[in-house]
XYZ file of C-alpha atoms in Angstrom:
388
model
C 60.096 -67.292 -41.596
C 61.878 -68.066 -38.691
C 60.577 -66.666 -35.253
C 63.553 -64.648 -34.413
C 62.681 -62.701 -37.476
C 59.410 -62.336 -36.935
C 60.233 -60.894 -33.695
C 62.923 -58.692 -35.587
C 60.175 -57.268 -37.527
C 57.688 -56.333 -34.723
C 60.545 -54.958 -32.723
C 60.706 -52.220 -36.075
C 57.085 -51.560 -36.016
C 56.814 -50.651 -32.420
C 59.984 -48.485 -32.525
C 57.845 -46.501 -35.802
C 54.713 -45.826 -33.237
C 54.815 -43.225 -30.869
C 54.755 -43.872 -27.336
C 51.018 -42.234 -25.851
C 51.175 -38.890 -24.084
C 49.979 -39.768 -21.158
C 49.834 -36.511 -19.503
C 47.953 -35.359 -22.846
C 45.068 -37.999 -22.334
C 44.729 -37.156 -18.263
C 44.241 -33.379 -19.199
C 41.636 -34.116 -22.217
C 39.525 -36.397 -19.801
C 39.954 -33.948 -16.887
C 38.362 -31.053 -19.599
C 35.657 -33.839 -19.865
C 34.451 -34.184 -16.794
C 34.487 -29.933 -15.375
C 32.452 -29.753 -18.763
C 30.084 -31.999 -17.690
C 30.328 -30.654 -14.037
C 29.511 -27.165 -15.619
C 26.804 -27.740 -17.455
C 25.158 -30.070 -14.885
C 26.150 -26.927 -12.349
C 24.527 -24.425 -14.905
C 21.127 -26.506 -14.818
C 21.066 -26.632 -11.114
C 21.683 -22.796 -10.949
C 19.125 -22.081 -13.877
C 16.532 -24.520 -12.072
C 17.633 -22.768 -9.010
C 16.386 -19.130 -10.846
C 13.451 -20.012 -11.985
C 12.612 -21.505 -8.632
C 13.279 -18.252 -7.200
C 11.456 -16.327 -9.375
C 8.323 -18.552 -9.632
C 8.642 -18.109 -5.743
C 8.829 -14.247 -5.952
C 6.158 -14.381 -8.550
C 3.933 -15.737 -6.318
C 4.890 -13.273 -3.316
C 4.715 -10.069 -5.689
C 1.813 -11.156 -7.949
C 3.043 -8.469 -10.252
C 1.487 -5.982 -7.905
C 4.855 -4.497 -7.371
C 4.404 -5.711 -3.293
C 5.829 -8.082 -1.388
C 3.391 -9.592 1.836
C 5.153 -8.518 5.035
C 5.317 -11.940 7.573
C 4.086 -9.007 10.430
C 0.563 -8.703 8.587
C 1.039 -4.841 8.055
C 0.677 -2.886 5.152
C 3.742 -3.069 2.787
C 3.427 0.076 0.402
C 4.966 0.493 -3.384
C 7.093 3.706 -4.450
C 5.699 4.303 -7.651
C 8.258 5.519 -10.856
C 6.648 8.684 -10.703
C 4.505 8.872 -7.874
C 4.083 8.987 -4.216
C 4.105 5.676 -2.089
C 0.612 3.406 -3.016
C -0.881 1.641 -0.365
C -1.359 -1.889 -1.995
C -2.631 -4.354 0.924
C -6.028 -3.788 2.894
C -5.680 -3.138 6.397
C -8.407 -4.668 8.714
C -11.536 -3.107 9.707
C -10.846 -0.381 12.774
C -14.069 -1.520 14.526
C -18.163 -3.115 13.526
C -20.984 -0.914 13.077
C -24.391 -2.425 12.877
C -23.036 -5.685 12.103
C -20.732 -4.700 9.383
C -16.888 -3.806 9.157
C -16.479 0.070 9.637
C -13.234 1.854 8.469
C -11.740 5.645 9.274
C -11.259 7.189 5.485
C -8.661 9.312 4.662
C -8.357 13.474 5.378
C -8.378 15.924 2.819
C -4.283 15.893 3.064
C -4.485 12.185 2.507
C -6.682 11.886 -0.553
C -3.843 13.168 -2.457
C -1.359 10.461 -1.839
C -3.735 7.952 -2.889
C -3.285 5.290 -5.624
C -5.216 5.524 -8.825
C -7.501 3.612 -10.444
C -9.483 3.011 -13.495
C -12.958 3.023 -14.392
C -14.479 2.384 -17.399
C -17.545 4.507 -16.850
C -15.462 7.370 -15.158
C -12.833 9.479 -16.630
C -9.669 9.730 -15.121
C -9.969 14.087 -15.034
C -12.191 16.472 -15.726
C -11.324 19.769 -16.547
C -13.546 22.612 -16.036
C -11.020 25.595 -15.761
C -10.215 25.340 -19.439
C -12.929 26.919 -22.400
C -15.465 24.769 -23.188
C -18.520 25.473 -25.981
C -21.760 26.948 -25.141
C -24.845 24.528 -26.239
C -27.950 23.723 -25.593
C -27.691 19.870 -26.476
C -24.666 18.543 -24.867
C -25.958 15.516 -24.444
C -25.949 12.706 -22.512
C -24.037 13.537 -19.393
C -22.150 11.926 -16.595
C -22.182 15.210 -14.129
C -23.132 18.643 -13.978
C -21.256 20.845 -11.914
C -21.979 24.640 -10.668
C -20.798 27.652 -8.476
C -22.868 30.373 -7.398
C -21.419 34.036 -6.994
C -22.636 35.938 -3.742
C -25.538 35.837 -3.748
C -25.793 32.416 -5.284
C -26.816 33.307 -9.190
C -26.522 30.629 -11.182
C -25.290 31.852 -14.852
C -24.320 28.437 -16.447
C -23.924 24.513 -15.608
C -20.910 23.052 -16.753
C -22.184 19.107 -18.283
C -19.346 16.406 -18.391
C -19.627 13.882 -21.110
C -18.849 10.182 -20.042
C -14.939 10.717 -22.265
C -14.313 13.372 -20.026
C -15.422 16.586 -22.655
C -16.710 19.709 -21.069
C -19.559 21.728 -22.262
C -21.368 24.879 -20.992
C -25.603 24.597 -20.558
C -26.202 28.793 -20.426
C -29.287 29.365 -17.712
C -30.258 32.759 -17.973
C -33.152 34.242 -16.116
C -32.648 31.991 -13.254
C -33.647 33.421 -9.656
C -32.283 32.582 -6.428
C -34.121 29.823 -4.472
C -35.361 29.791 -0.460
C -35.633 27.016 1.675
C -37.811 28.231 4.011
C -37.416 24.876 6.350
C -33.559 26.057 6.952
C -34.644 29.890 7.813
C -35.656 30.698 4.677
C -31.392 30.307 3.818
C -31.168 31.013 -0.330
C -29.220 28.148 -1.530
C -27.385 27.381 -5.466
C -30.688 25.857 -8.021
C -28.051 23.205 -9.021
C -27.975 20.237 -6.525
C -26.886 16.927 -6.158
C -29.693 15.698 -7.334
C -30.431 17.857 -10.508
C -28.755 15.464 -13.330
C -30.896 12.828 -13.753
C -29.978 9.485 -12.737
C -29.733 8.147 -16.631
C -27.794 11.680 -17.615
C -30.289 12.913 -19.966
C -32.103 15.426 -18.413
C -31.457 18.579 -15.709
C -33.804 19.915 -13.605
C -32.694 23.108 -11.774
C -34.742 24.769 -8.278
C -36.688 27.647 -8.662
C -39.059 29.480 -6.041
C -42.379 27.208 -6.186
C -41.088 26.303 -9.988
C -38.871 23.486 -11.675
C -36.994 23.992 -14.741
C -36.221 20.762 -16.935
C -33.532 20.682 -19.464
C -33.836 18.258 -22.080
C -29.713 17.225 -22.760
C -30.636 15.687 -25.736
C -33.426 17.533 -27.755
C -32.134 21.031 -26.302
C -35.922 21.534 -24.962
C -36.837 23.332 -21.909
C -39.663 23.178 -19.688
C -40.764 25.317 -16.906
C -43.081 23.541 -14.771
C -44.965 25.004 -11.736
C -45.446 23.397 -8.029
C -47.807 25.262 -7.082
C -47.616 25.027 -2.927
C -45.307 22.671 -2.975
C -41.003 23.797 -1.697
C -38.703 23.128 -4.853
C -35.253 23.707 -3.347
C -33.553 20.412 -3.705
C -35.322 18.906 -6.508
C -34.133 15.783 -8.159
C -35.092 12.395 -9.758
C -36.948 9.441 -8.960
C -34.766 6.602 -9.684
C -35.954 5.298 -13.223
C -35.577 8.844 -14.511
C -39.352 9.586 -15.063
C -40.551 11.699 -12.380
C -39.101 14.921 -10.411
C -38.465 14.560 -7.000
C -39.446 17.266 -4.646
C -38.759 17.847 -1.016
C -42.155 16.588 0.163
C -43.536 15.151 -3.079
C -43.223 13.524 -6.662
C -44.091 15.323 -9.672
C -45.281 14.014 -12.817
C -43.410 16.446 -15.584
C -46.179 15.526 -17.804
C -49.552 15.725 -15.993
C -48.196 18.077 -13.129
C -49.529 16.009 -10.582
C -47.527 15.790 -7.080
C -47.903 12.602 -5.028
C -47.387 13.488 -1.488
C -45.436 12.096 0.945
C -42.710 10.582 -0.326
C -39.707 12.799 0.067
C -36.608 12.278 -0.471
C -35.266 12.522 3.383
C -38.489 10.813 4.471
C -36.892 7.881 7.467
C -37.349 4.364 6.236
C -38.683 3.564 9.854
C -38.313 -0.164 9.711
C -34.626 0.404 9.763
C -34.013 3.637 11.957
C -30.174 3.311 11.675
C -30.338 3.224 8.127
C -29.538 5.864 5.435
C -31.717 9.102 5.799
C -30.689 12.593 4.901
C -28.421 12.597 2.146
C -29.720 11.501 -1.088
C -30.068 10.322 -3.765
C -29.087 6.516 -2.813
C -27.612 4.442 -4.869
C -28.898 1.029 -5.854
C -27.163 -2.296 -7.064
C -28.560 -5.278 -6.641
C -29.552 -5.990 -2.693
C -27.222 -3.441 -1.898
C -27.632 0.249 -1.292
C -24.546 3.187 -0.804
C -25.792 6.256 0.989
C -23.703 9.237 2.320
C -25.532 10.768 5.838
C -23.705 13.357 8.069
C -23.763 12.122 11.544
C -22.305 12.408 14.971
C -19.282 11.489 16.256
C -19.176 7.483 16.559
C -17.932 6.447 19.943
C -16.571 3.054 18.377
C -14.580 4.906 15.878
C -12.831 7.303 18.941
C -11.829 11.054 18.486
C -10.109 10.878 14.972
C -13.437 12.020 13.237
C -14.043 15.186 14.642
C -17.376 16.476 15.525
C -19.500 16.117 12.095
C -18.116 12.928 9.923
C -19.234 11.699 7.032
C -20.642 8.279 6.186
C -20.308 6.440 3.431
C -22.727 3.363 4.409
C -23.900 0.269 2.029
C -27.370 -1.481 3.326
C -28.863 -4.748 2.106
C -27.453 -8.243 1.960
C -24.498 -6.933 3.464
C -23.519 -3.823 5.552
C -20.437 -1.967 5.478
C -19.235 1.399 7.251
C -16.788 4.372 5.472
C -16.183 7.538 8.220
C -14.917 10.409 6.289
C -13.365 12.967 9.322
C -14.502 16.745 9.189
C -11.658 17.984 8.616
C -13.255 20.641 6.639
C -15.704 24.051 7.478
C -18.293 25.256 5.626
C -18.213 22.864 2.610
C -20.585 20.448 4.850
C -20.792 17.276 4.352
C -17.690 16.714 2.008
C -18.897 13.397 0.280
C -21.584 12.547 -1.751
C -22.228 8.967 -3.317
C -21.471 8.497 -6.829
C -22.566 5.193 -7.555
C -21.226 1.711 -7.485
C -18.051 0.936 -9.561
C -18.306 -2.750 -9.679
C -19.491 -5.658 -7.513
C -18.114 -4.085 -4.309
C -16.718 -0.453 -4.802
C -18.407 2.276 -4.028
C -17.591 5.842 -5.466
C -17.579 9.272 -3.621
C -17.062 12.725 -4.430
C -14.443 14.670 -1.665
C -14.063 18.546 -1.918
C -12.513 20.961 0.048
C -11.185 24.693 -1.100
C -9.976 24.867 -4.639
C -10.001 20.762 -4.843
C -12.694 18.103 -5.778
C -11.826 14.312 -6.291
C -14.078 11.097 -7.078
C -12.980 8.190 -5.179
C -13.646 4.837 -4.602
C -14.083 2.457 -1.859
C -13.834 -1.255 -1.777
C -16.424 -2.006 0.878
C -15.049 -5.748 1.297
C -11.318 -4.840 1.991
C -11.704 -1.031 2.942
C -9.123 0.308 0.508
C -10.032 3.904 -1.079
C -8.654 5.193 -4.300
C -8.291 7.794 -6.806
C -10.787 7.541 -9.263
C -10.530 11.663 -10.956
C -9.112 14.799 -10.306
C -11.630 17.604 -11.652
C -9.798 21.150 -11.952
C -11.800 23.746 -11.068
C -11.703 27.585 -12.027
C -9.995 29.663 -9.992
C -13.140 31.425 -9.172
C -14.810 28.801 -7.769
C -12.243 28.366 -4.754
C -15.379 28.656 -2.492
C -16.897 24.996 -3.385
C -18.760 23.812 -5.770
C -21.912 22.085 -6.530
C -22.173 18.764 -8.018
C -24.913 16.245 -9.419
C -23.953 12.601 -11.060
C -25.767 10.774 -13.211
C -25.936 7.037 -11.973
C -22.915 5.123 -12.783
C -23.748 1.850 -11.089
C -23.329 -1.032 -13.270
């Protein structure tokens, strides 16, 4: 084959071939490369999301609040609820050594955020019916009213769950206290449930009656001499506490002094009046009513109420007065964990447990109880020990 037909021959193949689109191929590598652009765009912004929300993860904390750069309080608007404060403010001032904070007012309580407690129910309801018995067993509260002339027909028992039942106390006489002018006050007290919830003990003139929760039993014990209004519990449950004594319930024998208001006078600023205390660990909660505390200034009125822990460490709640004739409005509950203290808060018509967290000063909403409508004028309350 010569080479001018060889060349013949190629010249026919390459006229068979298309020529390349070149505009084709510069289009399909353009598509390329905004592909890879995309997706390498797409990882930046999905790295870029999850970089945000990690950060607001760690802001929020899933608290639903967001740390304001000033320091102040940032509050939450609940779904269905009022606004929550959700960061502790700092102390308002020191009292004996320890941070001291101004609680909320009656008004306040109200707008407070819940929480939970495991030993606590959430509400209590004591306006609905509840059965009549004479074993309602253990209890974690008994609560009473008087009428006029402070009768006391029936104590209403509140099992830990929350469930309501009626203790009927007939032939039950009005009690003096002859150290307040011989003043007739309610034989249900704040002390009266016993401090492990199985037993009652109610006030009568120069007489105790004990009601056994459990058994349904009940005792009438004399005191011979010895004053009966405000009667209680010792601590571990065994013993009646009197105003100027102890009582055996099962020899009758009264050890004199050691009354419940008696001064601890190694420590004359610590809790007096207002018992029972209550105990966990090295620490003790107490509620007094005192006088106005200069370091606090004039937002307390003229008869506050504090909630004070003593021991290893020492830590101030001032409740203002804000209320007449219900005096003093808060009574210690117990403690609700390492550091929270909880408090009962009444005023007309209303009654509340909260609970204070003594290290960052934040109070809370611990139940609502709902109360007859005849007992509008206040009512009387005694806890069983919920420390833990």
């Amino acid at each position: 084959m010569t080479e001018q037909r060889v060349r013949e021959l190629l010249t026919d193949v390459a006229d068979a071939v298309p020529p390349p689109d070149l505009a084709a191929r510069a289009w399909q590598r353009s598509v390329r490369v905004r592909r890879r652009r995309v997706a390498a765009t797409a990882v930046v912004a999905v790295g870029t999301v999850v970089a945000v929300i990690g950060v607001v993860g760690v802001l929020n904390d899933g608290s639903g609040t967001m740390p304001r750069p000033d320091g102040d309080q940032e509050t939450r608007m609940a779904a269905d609820g009022p606004p929550q404060a959700a960061l502790p403010r700092p102390p308002d001032t020191q009292i004996n050594g320890g941070p001291a904070w101004v609680g909320p007012t009656i008004e306040e309580e109200a707008r407070l955020p819940a929480t939970s407690s495991a030993v606590l129910p959430a509400s209590i309801d004591l306006a609905s019916s509840a059965p009549a018995t004479d074993k309602p067993g253990p209890s974690v509260a008994a609560f009473a009213a008087s009428d006029s002339e402070n009768h006391l027909k029936e104590v209403m028992l509140v099992a830990h769950d929350g469930h309501v039942s009626r203790l009927k106390t007939p032939n039950l006489d009005i009690v003096h206290n002859p150290d307040n002018g011989n003043d007739t006050v309610l034989p249900l007290n704040i002390s009266s449930l016993s401090p492990d919830g199985r037993k009652l003990v109610l006030a009568q003139n120069h007489e105790v009656v004990v009601y056994d929760l459990v058994s349904g039993a009940r005792q009438d014990l004399p005191t011979r001499n010895e004053e009966s209004y405000n009667v209680g519990w010792t601590p571990d449950s065994s013993e009646i506490q009197l105003p100027k004594g102890v009582m055996n319930p099962d020899t009758l024998q009264i050890t004199t002094p050691q009354g419940p208001t008696q001064v601890d006078s190694s420590d004359p600023d610590g809790p007096t009046d207002i018992w029972p205390p209550r105990t966990r660990g090295e620490l003790t909660a107490q509620a007094r009513s005192d006088q106005p505390v200069p370091a606090l200034g004039s937002r307390l009125g003229t008869d506050p109420v504090l909630i004070r822990v003593w021991g290893a460490q020492r830590a101030t709640l001032a409740l203002p007065s804000d209320t007449e004739d219900l005096g003093p409005r808060s009574r210690v509950v117990g403690w609700l964990g390492p550091d929270d203290v909880a408090f009962q808060s009444q005023d007309y018509g209303t009654y509340r447990v909260l609970d204070w967290d003594t290290h960052t000063g934040e109070v809370r909403l611990v139940t609502n109880v709902t109360l007859p409508d005849s007992w509008d004028h206040g009512v009387t309350a005694s806890w069983a020990d919920v420390s833990h």
